[in-house]
Amino acid sequence: MSEDLFLEDTEIIVFRVGDITIGLPITEVREIFKSPTITPVHTAYSYVNGVINLRGSIVTIVDLSKRMSLPVNQKMKAVHIVLVEFGEELIGLLVDGIEDSVFASSDDFFPVPATVNGADSNYFRALFRRDEDLVAMLDLENTLDTEAA
Amino acid sequence: MDDMDEEVLQLFVEESREHLAGIEDDLLAMESMDGLDEDLVNRVFRTLHTIKGGAGFFDLIKLQNLAHSMENLLDLIRKDELETTKFIVSSLLAGADTVASMVDNLEASNDYDISDHLAVFDGILKGDTAPEEAVPVASDDAVTGTGEEQKVELEVSAEPEPASAEPISVEDNSPTEEPKVSTSEPKVEPAAKAVVEADKAKAPAAQAAPTKAAASTGDQSIRVHLSLLDRLMELAGELVLTRNALIQSVETGDPALLQPAAKKVDAITSQLQRAIMSTRMQTIDIVFSKFRRIVRDLSGQLGKQINLEILGEDVELDKTIIEALGDPLTHLVRNSIDHGLEIPAERKAAGKPPFGQLRLHAFHEGGQVVIEVSDNGAGIDPQRIANKAIEKGMASEEEIARMNEKDIVRLIFQPGFSTAEEVTDISGRGVGMDVVRQNLAKVGGVADIESVLGKGTTIRVKLPLTLAIIPSVLVGISTENFAIPQVNVVEMVGVAPDEVKSRIQHVGGVAMLRLRGELVPLIELSDYFGINQTYRDMETGTLNNERRDLLADRRENDELDEEKINARQGLERRESADSSVNIVIVAAGAFKYGIRVDELHESAEIVVKPLGMHFRGSDEFSGATILGDGTVALILDVDGVRKLSGASESQQTESDMRTRDSEESRDIDSCSILIIQHAEDEVYAVPLQLVARIERFSTSDLQDVGDRKAISYRGGILPLLSLEGIVSSQTLDVSAGEFYVIVYTVGNEEIGLMASDIRDIVDYKDTIDNRTHKRAGIAGSMIVNGEILQFLDLYGILELDDPEWTEHLIGGSEDTDLTILLVEDSPFFQSQMKKEIEAAGFVVLTADDGLLGLEVLRTHPEISMVLTDIEMPNMNGLEMVREIRAKSEYAGLPLVAVTSLAGAAAEQKGIDAGVDEYQIKLDREQLVDVCRRLAKPRAVNA
């Protein structure tokens, strides 16, 4: 899976979902903002939390902890939305908190083990060592594609 | 070609298209005109002249030549040297089509083969009113004219390529010149073109294709009148000024300034919106006008005479909708011409004027645009549609029997109703009608059909004015808001608190609203949308309080503030039993249902926003919109919601069924029924004839005998039966400390059915619906005083409760080979009695009235006994009995009358007519007994 690793130095946005620390290259993040009121919606996907009004556009909100079937951690507050561009639409990822923005060199990445703190490795592209802890690099394709398993 | 030229060329194309758009109408007008209208001819002339000039400038030789040749012809007409015949107009129309096609494909225009056109025009100029082949046919013969002419053109086009000639200059006016065929291009190309052209001539209706192509290529730009643009500029200027005022008033914090500024922004925004919208608006004439040609060509081809009437062509619709309308409307018009309107001879035979009337009518109605396509042709035979539907397996015979004619005709909108190869099989209408419906649905249109056999057909299409902004009703369900497009809303109904119980009824798990004698199913959105999994019990008005638990595990509710919690509590108060219920009645196609809402907000024009990919499978939403406070409301797709709820479209007929029956004024027997109450709002009907006694007991009298409740009664033990757990999920309401027992007999034993109360005894004269609510223990349903009653099958409930005991009581059935004819018009009684007699081991044949009964009797000599109803349409039971008794071959055949009303006078009449015995319809015991006693193998002698 070495081709999945990041070959270039990358600036990474780090945020938390449940007990997992997750990262996304800053180039894949369009915006980060506090969650406005989410209009709940019933769809075929239980992890779709609802929609929000983002300056006149309707944006689907995906609850990452539900997507990864993580136990609901009542202490954590899903207050932030990480807006990503996927396909031709913008999707908001509901996360528990924004932690940091770090600079990573390609040497810092290594392959994902079978599970990451209880979440399927499928959702991640690589791990990245940040000081003492690990940051799991989110695989947007596998996380958001409705065709993907 | 440099940019400059490119721009000029584009201008030329756009201008030419604009000119050509009118040429067809003008040519058709020329044809229908008696004398010469110089203005008209001049206009056509000028169009062609302009195109010729432009084509010359850009070196488009073929286009130039064709336009030139047509221009020459028109010049002669203008000078009154040539009479406008149908043939000439046809030729010019064909030429104009090719010109239009060339303008759309300028690059390839020099590859077009126009020799056939030129040859025709040349011939006309030489003095042929029509080429030799067409001579025998009078060119203005309305019946066959066009068809023949098209054939002529075909033959002309099939001629070999003419020899090349010198290219001609613009000044060279010689009309006989043939264009040069470029030697560099492959020979195959023009030949293929010729075929295309020939095909076109053969099927003039296929002309829709180039028009469509033009529409799609012309998609990218739109012409806006300068005055409108000025108006937009003006509004934008005003908006800027008001914005400045607004900013100023916010900065100074002066409320006296803020208010007027806000008002002004409001006013300007709506004006601006209207003005911008109007740039997208186009008149429907764009679509309608092409039908003149289609009607002319097609009617000629089919030998029909058709008057096309176009009304409301100046009605405006959004460009997107106009573009999407072309195909479905063409289909509808073609259907009318093809299958609706008859040929003159048929029309005369039917006593109609030879000219068929085809009307296209557009008009505004309730914020929407309605387009009607109506003809006074043959109409649609519902019987054929019904047969077809049954054959296709789209509906069962029972379902069809339940439908009224209108609904049967509507079946043609069903997917897969008809396929192309079977066009001629059925009456023809309905070919691809589901496609028409789908295409219309894409732009928010709804189609409905009304047809009277022999009188004609009308198809109504309802369309929104625009797609981007749709008028909607905003509703609140729980804490969420939804928008329902106005186009789908039939009406809004508020059911007052004291009417809730009587008007909303839960029948067999489906909530129904009684609305002016109709039953409309209700859909509880919260059941499907996971808003909260609880729903208010429609009957009791109580609220299942699982709401809190569900609240807890919803993640976003972490953020729920006090206000929201309060709102929910408020909601619960609102939903308490003594509050009214708001229902929005919506129509999805022909299916009508109600959506229960908590709050009716205002009607608003909403801006439609698309939803993301996660909603692709969610048919119940057509988009979302942003409300005034910035929150999001989802737009309901009422058809999607219907599918989600699993309500089938055919279910619609349930509600219409009763109306149909009463409309048909059938002979209906009256039947005394006892209305008993099991629990609050759960009432059942029992046929009074089967009831031996009604007794009242105190709950303290109840005893347990084995696992059965019983009561000491008349020195013995009366076993009791409760509906609870058999047909009802509710416990018997004995809160009054007393209960009633309905005593009836099975075998030699008496059984007591427990009831909470006795409501009434009524004479029921209407039909009993034996389909909607039929299930084990329930024989059917009926509506009494607006309340839905479930008709109990007294033997059935016993069987459900204790099958072994029932069998013991009734005695097992022994199969006999004896055949019994049952003549009964009411489907309910027929199926019920048939079931009972069959259960006793007889073979049962049925007939719906006396006449049919005689017929069955004649063809089935094995019939050993006849059971007949008295009141029946066509031939009643007594008449039939007399007929049978009058025939010697039926001597000795036992005839038993079954009736729901017993009376000495009626009985005497029956005996006078020759009836052997009288029996009560629902008394299974007696029925089976009489069959066992009287039915005997009949000696087949004549």
mmCIF file of C-alpha atoms in Angstrom, chain B residues 42-332:
data_model
loop_
_atom_site.group_PDB
_atom_site.id
_atom_site.type_symbol
_atom_site.label_atom_id
_atom_site.label_comp_id
_atom_site.label_asym_id
_atom_site.label_seq_id
_atom_site.Cartn_x
_atom_site.Cartn_y
_atom_site.Cartn_z
ATOM 1 C CA ASN B 42 -43.324 39.622 -48.635
ATOM 2 C CA ARG B 43 -42.340 38.502 -45.198
ATOM 3 C CA VAL B 44 -41.443 35.029 -46.398
ATOM 4 C CA PHE B 45 -39.675 36.536 -49.361
ATOM 5 C CA ARG B 46 -37.625 38.826 -47.159
ATOM 6 C CA THR B 47 -36.663 35.974 -44.855
ATOM 7 C CA LEU B 48 -35.288 33.965 -47.726
ATOM 8 C CA HIS B 49 -33.682 37.003 -49.241
ATOM 9 C CA THR B 50 -31.839 37.774 -46.012
ATOM 10 C CA ILE B 51 -30.646 34.220 -45.693
ATOM 11 C CA LYS B 52 -29.575 34.204 -49.309
ATOM 12 C CA GLY B 53 -27.587 37.376 -48.807
ATOM 13 C CA GLY B 54 -25.877 36.126 -45.666
ATOM 14 C CA ALA B 55 -25.132 32.756 -47.213
ATOM 15 C CA GLY B 56 -23.527 34.513 -50.184
ATOM 16 C CA PHE B 57 -21.370 36.550 -47.849
ATOM 17 C CA PHE B 58 -20.096 33.445 -46.104
ATOM 18 C CA ASP B 59 -19.713 31.456 -49.315
ATOM 19 C CA LEU B 60 -22.366 28.971 -48.369
ATOM 20 C CA ILE B 61 -23.261 28.107 -51.923
ATOM 21 C CA LYS B 62 -25.866 25.434 -51.358
ATOM 22 C CA LEU B 63 -27.776 27.456 -48.820
ATOM 23 C CA GLN B 64 -27.623 30.443 -51.072
ATOM 24 C CA ASN B 65 -28.934 28.503 -54.044
ATOM 25 C CA LEU B 66 -31.785 26.932 -52.170
ATOM 26 C CA ALA B 67 -32.896 30.212 -50.647
ATOM 27 C CA HIS B 68 -32.556 31.848 -53.998
ATOM 28 C CA SER B 69 -34.652 29.253 -55.726
ATOM 29 C CA MET B 70 -37.404 29.562 -53.160
ATOM 30 C CA GLU B 71 -37.222 33.306 -53.366
ATOM 31 C CA ASN B 72 -37.857 33.154 -57.096
ATOM 32 C CA LEU B 73 -40.946 31.096 -56.535
ATOM 33 C CA LEU B 74 -42.240 33.545 -53.964
ATOM 34 C CA ASP B 75 -41.511 36.402 -56.294
ATOM 35 C CA LEU B 76 -43.914 34.907 -58.808
ATOM 36 C CA ILE B 77 -46.526 34.362 -56.143
ATOM 37 C CA ARG B 78 -46.089 37.921 -54.988
ATOM 38 C CA LYS B 79 -46.658 39.182 -58.483
ATOM 39 C CA ASP B 80 -49.752 37.005 -58.625
ATOM 40 C CA GLU B 81 -48.279 35.106 -61.540
ATOM 41 C CA LEU B 82 -48.406 31.844 -59.669
ATOM 42 C CA GLU B 83 -51.287 30.507 -57.648
ATOM 43 C CA THR B 84 -50.498 29.159 -54.179
ATOM 44 C CA THR B 85 -51.441 25.514 -54.324
ATOM 45 C CA LYS B 86 -51.083 22.971 -51.618
ATOM 46 C CA PHE B 87 -48.343 21.353 -53.623
ATOM 47 C CA ILE B 88 -46.361 24.554 -53.843
ATOM 48 C CA VAL B 89 -46.708 25.176 -50.132
ATOM 49 C CA SER B 90 -45.608 21.632 -49.398
ATOM 50 C CA SER B 91 -42.573 22.103 -51.581
ATOM 51 C CA LEU B 92 -41.732 25.402 -49.936
ATOM 52 C CA LEU B 93 -42.190 23.897 -46.483
ATOM 53 C CA ALA B 94 -39.865 21.065 -47.359
ATOM 54 C CA GLY B 95 -37.396 23.606 -48.694
ATOM 55 C CA ALA B 96 -37.665 25.696 -45.550
ATOM 56 C CA ASP B 97 -36.970 22.616 -43.455
ATOM 57 C CA THR B 98 -33.798 21.986 -45.358
ATOM 58 C CA VAL B 99 -32.794 25.621 -45.071
ATOM 59 C CA ALA B 100 -33.329 25.472 -41.318
ATOM 60 C CA SER B 101 -31.351 22.282 -41.074
ATOM 61 C CA MET B 102 -28.529 23.837 -43.093
ATOM 62 C CA VAL B 103 -28.490 26.899 -40.881
ATOM 63 C CA ASP B 104 -28.125 24.628 -37.871
ATOM 64 C CA ASN B 105 -25.237 22.828 -39.511
ATOM 65 C CA LEU B 106 -23.572 25.644 -41.395
ATOM 66 C CA GLU B 107 -20.239 23.851 -41.558
ATOM 67 C CA ALA B 108 -21.796 20.950 -43.386
ATOM 68 C CA SER B 109 -24.297 22.952 -45.360
ATOM 69 C CA ASN B 110 -22.313 22.589 -48.543
ATOM 70 C CA ASP B 111 -22.594 18.823 -48.207
ATOM 71 C CA TYR B 112 -26.376 18.933 -48.411
ATOM 72 C CA ASP B 113 -28.004 17.606 -51.495
ATOM 73 C CA ILE B 114 -30.568 20.130 -52.537
ATOM 74 C CA SER B 115 -31.012 18.951 -56.086
ATOM 75 C CA ASP B 116 -34.410 17.422 -55.409
ATOM 76 C CA HIS B 117 -35.717 20.666 -54.009
ATOM 77 C CA LEU B 118 -34.315 22.622 -56.910
ATOM 78 C CA ALA B 119 -35.837 20.213 -59.405
ATOM 79 C CA VAL B 120 -39.253 20.637 -57.821
ATOM 80 C CA PHE B 121 -39.009 24.426 -57.763
ATOM 81 C CA ASP B 122 -37.717 24.401 -61.270
ATOM 82 C CA GLY B 123 -40.680 22.315 -62.370
ATOM 83 C CA ILE B 124 -43.100 24.689 -60.746
ATOM 84 C CA LEU B 125 -41.475 27.667 -62.412
ATOM 85 C CA LYS B 126 -41.763 25.926 -65.743
ATOM 86 C CA GLY B 127 -45.486 25.804 -65.220
ATOM 87 C CA ASP B 128 -46.075 22.388 -63.695
ATOM 88 C CA THR B 129 -48.601 22.778 -60.948
ATOM 89 C CA ALA B 130 -47.379 19.386 -59.913
ATOM 90 C CA PRO B 131 -44.937 16.977 -61.496
ATOM 91 C CA GLU B 132 -46.297 14.334 -63.860
ATOM 92 C CA GLU B 133 -46.615 11.656 -61.212
ATOM 93 C CA ALA B 134 -48.885 13.791 -59.149
ATOM 94 C CA VAL B 135 -51.087 14.970 -61.961
ATOM 95 C CA PRO B 136 -53.903 12.490 -61.387
ATOM 96 C CA VAL B 137 -54.258 13.741 -57.858
ATOM 97 C CA ALA B 138 -55.967 17.042 -57.422
ATOM 98 C CA SER B 139 -53.490 18.960 -55.342
ATOM 99 C CA ASP B 140 -56.078 20.400 -53.021
ATOM 100 C CA ASP B 141 -57.798 17.147 -52.321
ATOM 101 C CA ALA B 142 -57.865 17.222 -48.586
ATOM 102 C CA VAL B 143 -58.205 13.523 -48.150
ATOM 103 C CA THR B 144 -55.232 12.182 -50.013
ATOM 104 C CA GLY B 145 -53.401 15.211 -51.274
ATOM 105 C CA THR B 146 -50.470 15.544 -48.972
ATOM 106 C CA GLY B 147 -49.722 11.894 -48.764
ATOM 107 C CA GLU B 148 -49.469 11.629 -52.519
ATOM 108 C CA GLU B 149 -47.355 14.694 -52.795
ATOM 109 C CA GLN B 150 -44.941 13.417 -50.239
ATOM 110 C CA LYS B 151 -44.590 10.327 -52.306
ATOM 111 C CA VAL B 152 -43.888 12.410 -55.361
ATOM 112 C CA GLU B 153 -41.105 14.235 -53.644
ATOM 113 C CA LEU B 154 -39.724 10.955 -52.589
ATOM 114 C CA GLU B 155 -39.536 9.742 -56.107
ATOM 115 C CA VAL B 156 -37.952 12.930 -57.231
ATOM 116 C CA SER B 157 -35.319 12.667 -54.569
ATOM 117 C CA ALA B 158 -34.600 9.132 -55.591
ATOM 118 C CA GLU B 159 -33.508 10.310 -58.969
ATOM 119 C CA PRO B 160 -29.814 10.101 -59.726
ATOM 120 C CA GLU B 161 -27.548 12.969 -58.881
ATOM 121 C CA PRO B 162 -27.808 15.628 -61.561
ATOM 122 C CA ALA B 163 -24.717 16.592 -63.497
ATOM 123 C CA SER B 164 -22.654 19.269 -61.866
ATOM 124 C CA ALA B 165 -23.082 22.783 -63.027
ATOM 125 C CA GLU B 166 -21.042 25.913 -62.719
ATOM 126 C CA PRO B 167 -21.176 27.581 -59.352
ATOM 127 C CA ILE B 168 -23.440 30.563 -59.478
ATOM 128 C CA SER B 169 -22.855 34.006 -58.175
ATOM 129 C CA VAL B 170 -25.333 35.956 -56.090
ATOM 130 C CA GLU B 171 -26.233 38.112 -59.042
ATOM 131 C CA ASP B 172 -26.933 35.188 -61.264
ATOM 132 C CA ASN B 173 -30.665 34.802 -61.033
ATOM 133 C CA SER B 174 -31.139 31.884 -63.315
ATOM 134 C CA PRO B 175 -33.457 29.555 -61.442
ATOM 135 C CA THR B 176 -32.612 26.534 -63.522
ATOM 136 C CA GLU B 177 -29.019 26.403 -62.396
ATOM 137 C CA GLU B 178 -27.978 23.290 -60.569
ATOM 138 C CA PRO B 179 -25.433 23.660 -57.802
ATOM 139 C CA LYS B 180 -22.044 22.205 -58.209
ATOM 140 C CA VAL B 181 -21.317 18.996 -56.433
ATOM 141 C CA SER B 182 -17.873 19.309 -55.054
ATOM 142 C CA THR B 183 -15.699 16.562 -56.406
ATOM 143 C CA SER B 184 -13.510 16.479 -53.369
ATOM 144 C CA GLU B 185 -16.246 15.083 -51.150
ATOM 145 C CA PRO B 186 -17.151 11.417 -51.228
ATOM 146 C CA LYS B 187 -20.100 10.521 -53.372
ATOM 147 C CA VAL B 188 -21.695 8.508 -50.612
ATOM 148 C CA GLU B 189 -22.302 11.549 -48.479
ATOM 149 C CA PRO B 190 -24.874 13.333 -50.636
ATOM 150 C CA ALA B 191 -26.573 10.065 -51.379
ATOM 151 C CA ALA B 192 -27.018 9.454 -47.696
ATOM 152 C CA LYS B 193 -28.360 12.952 -47.341
ATOM 153 C CA ALA B 194 -30.849 12.246 -50.043
ATOM 154 C CA VAL B 195 -32.096 9.292 -48.080
ATOM 155 C CA VAL B 196 -32.399 11.408 -45.006
ATOM 156 C CA GLU B 197 -34.325 13.976 -46.934
ATOM 157 C CA ALA B 198 -36.527 11.295 -48.419
ATOM 158 C CA ASP B 199 -37.271 9.897 -45.016
ATOM 159 C CA LYS B 200 -38.131 13.321 -43.829
ATOM 160 C CA ALA B 201 -40.591 13.767 -46.622
ATOM 161 C CA LYS B 202 -42.131 10.459 -45.777
ATOM 162 C CA ALA B 203 -42.687 11.270 -42.151
ATOM 163 C CA PRO B 204 -43.323 14.938 -41.821
ATOM 164 C CA ALA B 205 -43.978 14.641 -38.145
ATOM 165 C CA ALA B 206 -40.392 13.675 -37.633
ATOM 166 C CA GLN B 207 -39.756 17.293 -38.391
ATOM 167 C CA ALA B 208 -39.777 17.839 -34.684
ATOM 168 C CA ALA B 209 -36.197 16.674 -34.683
ATOM 169 C CA PRO B 210 -34.522 19.661 -36.339
ATOM 170 C CA THR B 211 -36.583 22.056 -34.264
ATOM 171 C CA LYS B 212 -35.399 20.334 -31.158
ATOM 172 C CA ALA B 213 -31.822 20.417 -32.284
ATOM 173 C CA ALA B 214 -32.197 24.117 -32.865
ATOM 174 C CA ALA B 215 -33.559 24.564 -29.396
ATOM 175 C CA SER B 216 -30.712 22.710 -27.780
ATOM 176 C CA THR B 217 -28.036 24.499 -29.761
ATOM 177 C CA GLY B 218 -29.649 27.824 -29.122
ATOM 178 C CA ASP B 219 -29.622 27.015 -25.421
ATOM 179 C CA GLN B 220 -26.664 29.104 -24.494
ATOM 180 C CA SER B 221 -27.957 32.562 -25.169
ATOM 181 C CA ILE B 222 -31.272 34.253 -24.824
ATOM 182 C CA ARG B 223 -32.617 37.411 -26.395
ATOM 183 C CA VAL B 224 -33.793 40.001 -23.966
ATOM 184 C CA HIS B 225 -35.712 43.061 -24.945
ATOM 185 C CA LEU B 226 -33.735 46.242 -24.402
ATOM 186 C CA SER B 227 -36.486 47.778 -22.295
ATOM 187 C CA LEU B 228 -36.335 44.817 -19.955
ATOM 188 C CA LEU B 229 -32.580 45.162 -19.679
ATOM 189 C CA ASP B 230 -33.028 48.853 -18.893
ATOM 190 C CA ARG B 231 -35.502 47.946 -16.221
ATOM 191 C CA LEU B 232 -32.994 45.535 -14.681
ATOM 192 C CA MET B 233 -30.318 48.209 -14.690
ATOM 193 C CA GLU B 234 -32.712 50.590 -13.038
ATOM 194 C CA LEU B 235 -33.558 48.100 -10.317
ATOM 195 C CA ALA B 236 -29.916 47.282 -9.718
ATOM 196 C CA GLY B 237 -29.246 51.011 -9.324
ATOM 197 C CA GLU B 238 -32.071 51.353 -6.867
ATOM 198 C CA LEU B 239 -30.809 48.380 -4.934
ATOM 199 C CA VAL B 240 -27.396 49.972 -4.591
ATOM 200 C CA LEU B 241 -28.928 53.185 -3.272
ATOM 201 C CA THR B 242 -31.101 51.308 -0.816
ATOM 202 C CA ARG B 243 -28.131 49.261 0.315
ATOM 203 C CA ASN B 244 -26.309 52.483 1.123
ATOM 204 C CA ALA B 245 -29.278 53.701 3.097
ATOM 205 C CA LEU B 246 -29.467 50.415 4.907
ATOM 206 C CA ILE B 247 -25.798 50.422 5.866
ATOM 207 C CA GLN B 248 -26.140 53.978 7.054
ATOM 208 C CA SER B 249 -29.163 53.240 9.184
ATOM 209 C CA VAL B 250 -27.454 50.224 10.729
ATOM 210 C CA GLU B 251 -24.395 52.300 11.518
ATOM 211 C CA THR B 252 -26.337 55.126 13.118
ATOM 212 C CA GLY B 253 -28.652 52.595 14.778
ATOM 213 C CA ASP B 254 -31.631 54.745 13.982
ATOM 214 C CA PRO B 255 -34.691 52.493 13.864
ATOM 215 C CA ALA B 256 -36.641 55.235 12.119
ATOM 216 C CA LEU B 257 -34.329 54.847 9.126
ATOM 217 C CA LEU B 258 -33.984 51.075 9.300
ATOM 218 C CA GLN B 259 -37.632 50.284 8.841
ATOM 219 C CA PRO B 260 -38.175 52.097 5.528
ATOM 220 C CA ALA B 261 -34.860 50.813 4.183
ATOM 221 C CA ALA B 262 -35.803 47.231 4.948
ATOM 222 C CA LYS B 263 -39.151 47.712 3.292
ATOM 223 C CA LYS B 264 -37.524 49.135 0.233
ATOM 224 C CA VAL B 265 -35.057 46.259 -0.031
ATOM 225 C CA ASP B 266 -37.995 43.923 0.169
ATOM 226 C CA ALA B 267 -39.855 45.694 -2.601
ATOM 227 C CA ILE B 268 -36.875 46.022 -4.899
ATOM 228 C CA THR B 269 -35.835 42.417 -4.407
ATOM 229 C CA SER B 270 -39.200 41.104 -5.462
ATOM 230 C CA GLN B 271 -39.300 43.436 -8.448
ATOM 231 C CA LEU B 272 -35.807 42.403 -9.405
ATOM 232 C CA GLN B 273 -36.701 38.783 -9.054
ATOM 233 C CA ARG B 274 -39.735 39.192 -11.273
ATOM 234 C CA ALA B 275 -37.763 41.089 -13.859
ATOM 235 C CA ILE B 276 -34.985 38.518 -13.968
ATOM 236 C CA MET B 277 -37.511 35.734 -14.106
ATOM 237 C CA SER B 278 -39.227 37.369 -17.025
ATOM 238 C CA THR B 279 -36.010 37.213 -19.032
ATOM 239 C CA ARG B 280 -36.414 33.473 -18.873
ATOM 240 C CA MET B 281 -40.049 33.538 -19.823
ATOM 241 C CA GLN B 282 -41.102 32.617 -23.316
ATOM 242 C CA THR B 283 -44.501 32.354 -24.868
ATOM 243 C CA ILE B 284 -45.895 28.917 -25.379
ATOM 244 C CA ASP B 285 -46.485 29.859 -28.989
ATOM 245 C CA ILE B 286 -42.966 28.575 -29.638
ATOM 246 C CA VAL B 287 -44.239 25.083 -28.922
ATOM 247 C CA PHE B 288 -47.765 25.483 -30.201
ATOM 248 C CA SER B 289 -46.882 26.935 -33.572
ATOM 249 C CA LYS B 290 -45.131 23.841 -34.782
ATOM 250 C CA PHE B 291 -48.324 21.870 -34.411
ATOM 251 C CA ARG B 292 -49.963 23.688 -37.303
ATOM 252 C CA ARG B 293 -47.499 21.969 -39.563
ATOM 253 C CA ILE B 294 -47.716 18.629 -37.829
ATOM 254 C CA VAL B 295 -51.489 18.660 -37.931
ATOM 255 C CA ARG B 296 -51.526 19.694 -41.575
ATOM 256 C CA ASP B 297 -49.058 17.048 -42.687
ATOM 257 C CA LEU B 298 -50.314 14.233 -40.534
ATOM 258 C CA SER B 299 -53.980 14.774 -41.256
ATOM 259 C CA GLY B 300 -53.243 14.824 -44.962
ATOM 260 C CA GLN B 301 -51.290 11.631 -44.638
ATOM 261 C CA LEU B 302 -54.007 9.853 -42.721
ATOM 262 C CA GLY B 303 -56.850 11.178 -44.840
ATOM 263 C CA LYS B 304 -58.402 13.033 -41.956
ATOM 264 C CA GLN B 305 -59.878 16.484 -41.840
ATOM 265 C CA ILE B 306 -58.815 18.371 -38.785
ATOM 266 C CA ASN B 307 -59.363 21.889 -37.566
ATOM 267 C CA LEU B 308 -56.610 22.950 -35.251
ATOM 268 C CA GLU B 309 -57.647 25.547 -32.741
ATOM 269 C CA ILE B 310 -54.941 27.212 -30.719
ATOM 270 C CA LEU B 311 -55.861 29.285 -27.692
ATOM 271 C CA GLY B 312 -53.683 31.102 -25.211
ATOM 272 C CA GLU B 313 -50.512 31.031 -27.254
ATOM 273 C CA ASP B 314 -49.256 34.129 -25.455
ATOM 274 C CA VAL B 315 -49.122 32.344 -22.094
ATOM 275 C CA GLU B 316 -45.572 32.518 -20.809
ATOM 276 C CA LEU B 317 -43.519 29.784 -19.251
ATOM 277 C CA ASP B 318 -39.937 29.349 -18.180
ATOM 278 C CA LYS B 319 -37.595 28.594 -21.053
ATOM 279 C CA THR B 320 -36.598 25.252 -19.531
ATOM 280 C CA ILE B 321 -40.191 24.165 -19.326
ATOM 281 C CA ILE B 322 -40.982 25.355 -22.830
ATOM 282 C CA GLU B 323 -38.088 23.313 -24.122
ATOM 283 C CA ALA B 324 -39.156 20.244 -22.220
ATOM 284 C CA LEU B 325 -42.748 20.539 -23.422
ATOM 285 C CA GLY B 326 -42.099 19.954 -27.098
ATOM 286 C CA ASP B 327 -41.811 16.181 -27.045
ATOM 287 C CA PRO B 328 -44.654 15.293 -24.717
ATOM 288 C CA LEU B 329 -47.055 17.686 -26.398
ATOM 289 C CA THR B 330 -46.100 16.402 -29.824
ATOM 290 C CA HIS B 331 -46.842 12.934 -28.586
ATOM 291 C CA LEU B 332 -50.236 13.971 -27.294
#
